[in-house]
Amino acid sequence: QVQLVESGGGSVQPGGSLRLSCTASRTTYCLGWFRQSPGKEREGVASITIGSAYTNYADSVKGRFTISLDNADRTVYLQMNSLKPDDSATYYCAADLRSCGLVARSFAYWGQGTQVTVSS
């Protein structure tokens, strides 16, 4: 089992920045961030493979968001810059022990979610 604890959501104006954090209770193979808005499917935002630090990003966030790990490889960060209203959603941290990508059903463990609101 892997427990995930997220923090860092909030409200920001368009063009602003936020950083999300998520700490896992144990070392995993992959940590990722997903988001979901009301009425929409959960969307993969970014993921990172532990060890190799190989990253995946959704096209909609490339160049604006950066996923990274701490030195212990148990805390994952999502630095979000140049935020847009379309980025508003509940953001979820996810972990898996075997694979890494941007497909939600491939991740076995999930955090509770943190709200991000981008509005003027």
Backbone as JSON Lines, residues from 0, in Angstrom:
{"i":0,"aa":"Q","n":[0.83,-1.19,0.0],"ca":[0.0,0.0,0.0],"c":[0.87,1.25,0.0]}
{"i":1,"aa":"V","n":[0.37,2.29,-0.64],"ca":[1.06,3.57,-0.7],"c":[0.06,4.65,-0.32]}
{"i":2,"aa":"Q","n":[0.39,5.44,0.69],"ca":[-0.44,6.6,1.03],"c":[0.2,7.85,0.44]}
{"i":3,"aa":"L","n":[-0.64,8.72,-0.07],"ca":[-0.18,9.94,-0.72],"c":[-0.84,11.13,-0.05]}
{"i":4,"aa":"V","n":[-0.05,12.12,0.33],"ca":[-0.58,13.32,0.96],"c":[-0.18,14.53,0.13]}
{"i":5,"aa":"E","n":[-1.18,15.25,-0.35],"ca":[-0.96,16.4,-1.23],"c":[-1.1,17.71,-0.46]}
{"i":6,"aa":"S","n":[-0.49,18.73,-0.99],"ca":[-0.65,20.08,-0.46],"c":[-0.32,21.09,-1.55]}
{"i":7,"aa":"G","n":[-0.73,22.34,-1.33],"ca":[-0.29,23.41,-2.22],"c":[-1.33,23.99,-3.14]}
{"i":8,"aa":"G","n":[-2.55,23.5,-3.14],"ca":[-3.57,24.09,-4.0],"c":[-3.98,25.46,-3.52]}
{"i":9,"aa":"G","n":[-4.83,26.11,-4.29],"ca":[-5.31,27.41,-3.9],"c":[-5.88,28.17,-5.08]}
{"i":10,"aa":"S","n":[-6.05,29.47,-4.88],"ca":[-6.59,30.34,-5.93],"c":[-5.52,31.3,-6.4]}
{"i":11,"aa":"V","n":[-5.51,31.54,-7.69],"ca":[-4.51,32.43,-8.28],"c":[-5.11,33.11,-9.49]}
{"i":12,"aa":"Q","n":[-4.58,34.26,-9.84],"ca":[-5.04,34.96,-11.03],"c":[-4.38,34.37,-12.27]}
{"i":13,"aa":"P","n":[-5.0,34.54,-13.43],"ca":[-4.38,34.08,-14.68],"c":[-2.98,34.66,-14.83]}
{"i":14,"aa":"G","n":[-2.07,33.8,-15.27],"ca":[-0.67,34.21,-15.39],"c":[0.15,33.94,-14.16]}
{"i":15,"aa":"G","n":[-0.51,33.58,-13.07],"ca":[0.18,33.32,-11.82],"c":[0.77,31.93,-11.73]}
{"i":16,"aa":"S","n":[1.34,31.63,-10.57],"ca":[2.02,30.35,-10.35],"c":[1.56,29.71,-9.05]}
{"i":17,"aa":"L","n":[1.61,28.39,-9.03],"ca":[1.38,27.6,-7.83],"c":[2.31,26.4,-7.86]}
{"i":18,"aa":"R","n":[2.64,25.89,-6.68],"ca":[3.4,24.65,-6.61],"c":[2.65,23.66,-5.74]}
{"i":19,"aa":"L","n":[2.41,22.49,-6.31],"ca":[1.78,21.4,-5.59],"c":[2.86,20.43,-5.1]}
{"i":20,"aa":"S","n":[2.61,19.83,-3.93],"ca":[3.51,18.83,-3.38],"c":[2.73,17.58,-3.01]}
{"i":21,"aa":"C","n":[3.4,16.47,-3.08],"ca":[2.78,15.2,-2.71],"c":[3.87,14.29,-2.16]}
{"i":22,"aa":"T","n":[3.65,13.77,-0.95],"ca":[4.62,12.88,-0.32],"c":[4.04,11.48,-0.22]}
{"i":23,"aa":"A","n":[4.81,10.51,-0.69],"ca":[4.41,9.1,-0.64],"c":[4.95,8.44,0.62]}
{"i":24,"aa":"S","n":[4.21,7.45,1.12],"ca":[4.61,6.78,2.35],"c":[5.75,5.79,2.14]}
{"i":25,"aa":"R","n":[6.02,5.47,0.86],"ca":[7.13,4.56,0.54],"c":[7.62,4.86,-0.86]}
{"i":26,"aa":"T","n":[8.76,4.31,-1.2],"ca":[9.31,4.5,-2.54],"c":[8.44,3.76,-3.57]}
{"i":27,"aa":"T","n":[8.21,4.4,-4.7],"ca":[7.4,3.81,-5.76],"c":[8.18,3.8,-7.07]}
{"i":28,"aa":"Y","n":[7.56,3.33,-8.13],"ca":[8.19,3.34,-9.45],"c":[7.88,4.63,-10.2]}
{"i":29,"aa":"C","n":[6.68,5.15,-9.96],"ca":[6.23,6.31,-10.72],"c":[5.34,7.18,-9.85]}
{"i":30,"aa":"L","n":[5.5,8.47,-9.97],"ca":[4.61,9.43,-9.34],"c":[4.07,10.38,-10.41]}
{"i":31,"aa":"G","n":[2.8,10.7,-10.3],"ca":[2.21,11.54,-11.33],"c":[1.16,12.47,-10.77]}
{"i":32,"aa":"W","n":[0.77,13.41,-11.62],"ca":[-0.3,14.36,-11.3],"c":[-1.39,14.26,-12.37]}
{"i":33,"aa":"F","n":[-2.61,14.24,-11.89],"ca":[-3.79,14.22,-12.74],"c":[-4.7,15.35,-12.3]}
{"i":34,"aa":"R","n":[-5.65,15.71,-13.14],"ca":[-6.63,16.72,-12.76],"c":[-8.0,16.37,-13.32]}
{"i":35,"aa":"Q","n":[-9.0,16.86,-12.63],"ca":[-10.37,16.58,-13.04],"c":[-11.25,17.78,-12.71]}
{"i":36,"aa":"S","n":[-12.01,18.19,-13.72],"ca":[-13.0,19.25,-13.56],"c":[-14.38,18.62,-13.57]}
{"i":37,"aa":"P","n":[-15.37,19.29,-13.01],"ca":[-16.74,18.74,-13.0],"c":[-17.21,18.4,-14.41]}
{"i":38,"aa":"G","n":[-17.73,17.19,-14.58],"ca":[-18.25,16.77,-15.86],"c":[-17.21,16.29,-16.86]}
{"i":39,"aa":"K","n":[-15.94,16.31,-16.47],"ca":[-14.88,15.87,-17.37],"c":[-14.17,14.65,-16.82]}
{"i":40,"aa":"E","n":[-13.51,13.92,-17.72],"ca":[-12.73,12.77,-17.29],"c":[-11.44,13.23,-16.62]}
{"i":41,"aa":"R","n":[-10.9,12.34,-15.8],"ca":[-9.63,12.65,-15.15],"c":[-8.53,12.66,-16.22]}
{"i":42,"aa":"E","n":[-7.72,13.69,-16.21],"ca":[-6.73,13.92,-17.26],"c":[-5.32,13.85,-16.69]}
{"i":43,"aa":"G","n":[-4.45,13.12,-17.37],"ca":[-3.05,13.07,-16.96],"c":[-2.37,14.39,-17.25]}
{"i":44,"aa":"V","n":[-1.63,14.92,-16.28],"ca":[-0.93,16.19,-16.43],"c":[0.56,15.96,-16.61]}
{"i":45,"aa":"A","n":[1.16,15.21,-15.69],"ca":[2.6,14.95,-15.76],"c":[2.92,13.74,-14.9]}
{"i":46,"aa":"S","n":[3.97,13.04,-15.27],"ca":[4.44,11.93,-14.46],"c":[5.96,11.84,-14.54]}
{"i":47,"aa":"I","n":[6.54,11.18,-13.53],"ca":[7.98,11.05,-13.48],"c":[8.35,9.67,-12.97]}
{"i":48,"aa":"T","n":[9.31,9.04,-13.63],"ca":[9.78,7.71,-13.24],"c":[10.89,7.86,-12.22]}
{"i":49,"aa":"I","n":[10.72,7.19,-11.09],"ca":[11.73,7.24,-10.04],"c":[13.01,6.58,-10.53]}
{"i":50,"aa":"G","n":[14.13,7.2,-10.23],"ca":[15.42,6.63,-10.63],"c":[15.92,7.28,-11.91]}
{"i":51,"aa":"S","n":[15.19,7.1,-12.99],"ca":[15.62,7.69,-14.26],"c":[15.22,9.14,-14.39]}
{"i":52,"aa":"A","n":[14.18,9.54,-13.62],"ca":[13.63,10.9,-13.7],"c":[13.06,11.2,-15.09]}
{"i":53,"aa":"Y","n":[12.71,10.16,-15.82],"ca":[12.06,10.37,-17.12],"c":[10.68,10.96,-16.88]}
{"i":54,"aa":"T","n":[10.34,11.99,-17.65],"ca":[9.08,12.69,-17.44],"c":[8.14,12.6,-18.64]}
{"i":55,"aa":"N","n":[6.86,12.67,-18.35],"ca":[5.82,12.78,-19.36],"c":[4.98,14.0,-19.04]}
{"i":56,"aa":"Y","n":[4.56,14.72,-20.07],"ca":[3.69,15.88,-19.88],"c":[2.54,15.85,-20.88]}
{"i":57,"aa":"A","n":[1.38,16.3,-20.44],"ca":[0.29,16.53,-21.37],"c":[0.66,17.72,-22.25]}
{"i":58,"aa":"D","n":[0.23,17.67,-23.5],"ca":[0.54,18.77,-24.44],"c":[0.05,20.11,-23.91]}
{"i":59,"aa":"S","n":[-1.06,20.09,-23.2],"ca":[-1.67,21.33,-22.74],"c":[-0.85,22.05,-21.67]}
{"i":60,"aa":"V","n":[0.12,21.36,-21.06],"ca":[0.9,21.98,-19.99],"c":[2.38,22.08,-20.31]}
{"i":61,"aa":"K","n":[2.82,21.52,-21.43],"ca":[4.24,21.56,-21.78],"c":[4.73,23.0,-21.87]}
{"i":62,"aa":"G","n":[5.88,23.24,-21.25],"ca":[6.46,24.58,-21.24],"c":[5.95,25.46,-20.12]}
{"i":63,"aa":"R","n":[4.9,25.03,-19.44],"ca":[4.34,25.81,-18.33],"c":[4.47,25.09,-16.99]}
{"i":64,"aa":"F","n":[4.32,23.78,-17.0],"ca":[4.38,22.98,-15.77],"c":[5.67,22.18,-15.74]}
{"i":65,"aa":"T","n":[6.2,21.98,-14.53],"ca":[7.39,21.16,-14.36],"c":[7.18,20.2,-13.2]}
{"i":66,"aa":"I","n":[7.42,18.92,-13.44],"ca":[7.33,17.91,-12.4],"c":[8.74,17.58,-11.94]}
{"i":67,"aa":"S","n":[8.92,17.41,-10.63],"ca":[10.24,17.1,-10.1],"c":[10.11,16.31,-8.81]}
{"i":68,"aa":"L","n":[11.24,15.76,-8.35],"ca":[11.28,14.95,-7.14],"c":[12.25,15.56,-6.13]}
{"i":69,"aa":"D","n":[12.04,15.23,-4.85],"ca":[13.04,15.61,-3.86],"c":[14.14,14.54,-3.84]}
{"i":70,"aa":"N","n":[15.17,14.77,-3.03],"ca":[16.33,13.87,-3.04],"c":[15.99,12.46,-2.56]}
{"i":71,"aa":"A","n":[14.96,12.33,-1.76],"ca":[14.58,11.01,-1.26],"c":[13.66,10.26,-2.22]}
{"i":72,"aa":"D","n":[13.27,10.92,-3.32],"ca":[12.39,10.32,-4.34],"c":[11.02,9.92,-3.78]}
{"i":73,"aa":"R","n":[10.59,10.59,-2.71],"ca":[9.27,10.26,-2.17],"c":[8.33,11.46,-2.2]}
{"i":74,"aa":"T","n":[8.85,12.63,-2.48],"ca":[8.0,13.81,-2.63],"c":[8.1,14.31,-4.06]}
{"i":75,"aa":"V","n":[6.95,14.46,-4.67],"ca":[6.89,14.95,-6.04],"c":[6.25,16.34,-6.03]}
{"i":76,"aa":"Y","n":[6.81,17.2,-6.86],"ca":[6.33,18.57,-6.96],"c":[5.77,18.82,-8.37]}
{"i":77,"aa":"L","n":[4.8,19.69,-8.44],"ca":[4.32,20.17,-9.73],"c":[4.35,21.69,-9.68]}
{"i":78,"aa":"Q","n":[5.34,22.26,-10.35],"ca":[5.44,23.71,-10.45],"c":[4.6,24.15,-11.63]}
{"i":79,"aa":"M","n":[3.61,24.98,-11.38],"ca":[2.68,25.41,-12.4],"c":[2.84,26.91,-12.62]}
{"i":80,"aa":"N","n":[3.29,27.28,-13.81],"ca":[3.48,28.68,-14.16],"c":[2.53,29.08,-15.28]}
{"i":81,"aa":"S","n":[2.37,30.37,-15.48],"ca":[1.5,30.89,-16.55],"c":[0.14,30.22,-16.52]}
{"i":82,"aa":"L","n":[-0.44,30.15,-15.36],"ca":[-1.71,29.44,-15.2],"c":[-2.83,30.12,-15.96]}
{"i":83,"aa":"K","n":[-3.72,29.29,-16.47],"ca":[-4.87,29.75,-17.25],"c":[-6.16,29.31,-16.55]}
{"i":84,"aa":"P","n":[-7.27,29.96,-16.82],"ca":[-8.54,29.49,-16.24],"c":[-8.84,28.02,-16.55]}
{"i":85,"aa":"D","n":[-8.43,27.55,-17.73],"ca":[-8.65,26.14,-18.09],"c":[-7.86,25.17,-17.22]}
{"i":86,"aa":"D","n":[-6.89,25.67,-16.47],"ca":[-6.14,24.81,-15.57],"c":[-6.87,24.57,-14.25]}
{"i":87,"aa":"S","n":[-7.97,25.26,-14.04],"ca":[-8.75,25.08,-12.82],"c":[-9.3,23.66,-12.75]}
{"i":88,"aa":"A","n":[-9.07,23.0,-11.63],"ca":[-9.5,21.61,-11.47],"c":[-9.09,21.13,-10.09]}
{"i":89,"aa":"T","n":[-9.57,19.94,-9.75],"ca":[-9.01,19.24,-8.6],"c":[-7.83,18.44,-9.09]}
{"i":90,"aa":"Y","n":[-6.69,18.64,-8.48],"ca":[-5.46,17.97,-8.87],"c":[-5.19,16.8,-7.92]}
{"i":91,"aa":"Y","n":[-4.9,15.65,-8.52],"ca":[-4.66,14.44,-7.75],"c":[-3.23,13.94,-7.98]}
{"i":92,"aa":"C","n":[-2.61,13.55,-6.91],"ca":[-1.33,12.85,-6.98],"c":[-1.61,11.36,-7.11]}
{"i":93,"aa":"A","n":[-0.8,10.67,-7.88],"ca":[-0.98,9.24,-8.07],"c":[0.37,8.54,-8.08]}
{"i":94,"aa":"A","n":[0.34,7.26,-7.72],"ca":[1.57,6.47,-7.7],"c":[1.31,5.08,-8.24]}
{"i":95,"aa":"D","n":[2.34,4.51,-8.84],"ca":[2.26,3.12,-9.26],"c":[3.6,2.45,-9.05]}
{"i":96,"aa":"L","n":[3.55,1.14,-8.9],"ca":[4.75,0.38,-8.59],"c":[5.35,-0.32,-9.8]}
{"i":97,"aa":"R","n":[4.64,-0.23,-10.98],"ca":[5.11,-1.02,-12.12],"c":[5.25,-0.26,-13.42]}
{"i":98,"aa":"S","n":[4.46,0.77,-13.63],"ca":[4.49,1.47,-14.91],"c":[4.36,2.96,-14.71]}
{"i":99,"aa":"C","n":[4.6,3.71,-15.8],"ca":[4.56,5.16,-15.69],"c":[4.06,5.77,-16.99]}
{"i":100,"aa":"G","n":[3.1,6.66,-16.9],"ca":[2.57,7.31,-18.08],"c":[1.57,8.36,-17.66]}
{"i":101,"aa":"L","n":[0.56,8.57,-18.5],"ca":[-0.46,9.57,-18.21],"c":[-1.87,9.0,-18.28]}
{"i":102,"aa":"V","n":[-1.97,7.69,-18.12],"ca":[-3.28,7.04,-18.16],"c":[-3.73,6.73,-16.75]}
{"i":103,"aa":"A","n":[-4.84,7.31,-16.35],"ca":[-5.28,7.22,-14.96],"c":[-5.48,5.77,-14.5]}
{"i":104,"aa":"R","n":[-6.03,4.93,-15.35],"ca":[-6.34,3.57,-14.9],"c":[-5.08,2.74,-14.65]}
{"i":105,"aa":"S","n":[-3.93,3.25,-15.07],"ca":[-2.67,2.55,-14.84],"c":[-2.08,2.8,-13.46]}
{"i":106,"aa":"F","n":[-2.64,3.74,-12.74],"ca":[-2.12,4.1,-11.43],"c":[-2.96,3.45,-10.34]}
{"i":107,"aa":"A","n":[-2.3,2.83,-9.39],"ca":[-2.99,2.05,-8.36],"c":[-3.33,2.87,-7.11]}
{"i":108,"aa":"Y","n":[-2.57,3.92,-6.87],"ca":[-2.71,4.65,-5.61],"c":[-2.97,6.13,-5.89]}
{"i":109,"aa":"W","n":[-3.86,6.7,-5.07],"ca":[-4.3,8.07,-5.31],"c":[-4.35,8.88,-4.02]}
{"i":110,"aa":"G","n":[-4.04,10.17,-4.15],"ca":[-4.22,11.09,-3.05],"c":[-5.65,11.59,-3.0]}
{"i":111,"aa":"Q","n":[-5.9,12.47,-2.05],"ca":[-7.27,12.93,-1.82],"c":[-7.66,14.09,-2.73]}
{"i":112,"aa":"G","n":[-6.71,14.7,-3.37],"ca":[-6.99,15.81,-4.27],"c":[-6.84,17.16,-3.61]}
{"i":113,"aa":"T","n":[-6.42,18.14,-4.41],"ca":[-6.3,19.51,-3.93],"c":[-6.82,20.44,-5.01]}
{"i":114,"aa":"Q","n":[-7.57,21.43,-4.62],"ca":[-8.26,22.3,-5.58],"c":[-7.33,23.42,-6.06]}
{"i":115,"aa":"V","n":[-7.35,23.63,-7.37],"ca":[-6.65,24.76,-7.98],"c":[-7.68,25.57,-8.75]}
{"i":116,"aa":"T","n":[-7.75,26.84,-8.45],"ca":[-8.69,27.74,-9.12],"c":[-7.92,28.91,-9.72]}
{"i":117,"aa":"V","n":[-8.09,29.1,-11.02],"ca":[-7.43,30.2,-11.72],"c":[-8.52,31.14,-12.23]}
{"i":118,"aa":"S","n":[-8.57,32.3,-11.65],"ca":[-9.66,33.22,-11.98],"c":[-9.25,34.64,-11.65]}
{"i":119,"aa":"S","n":[-9.75,35.57,-12.45],"ca":[-9.5,36.98,-12.19],"c":[-10.62,37.57,-11.33]}
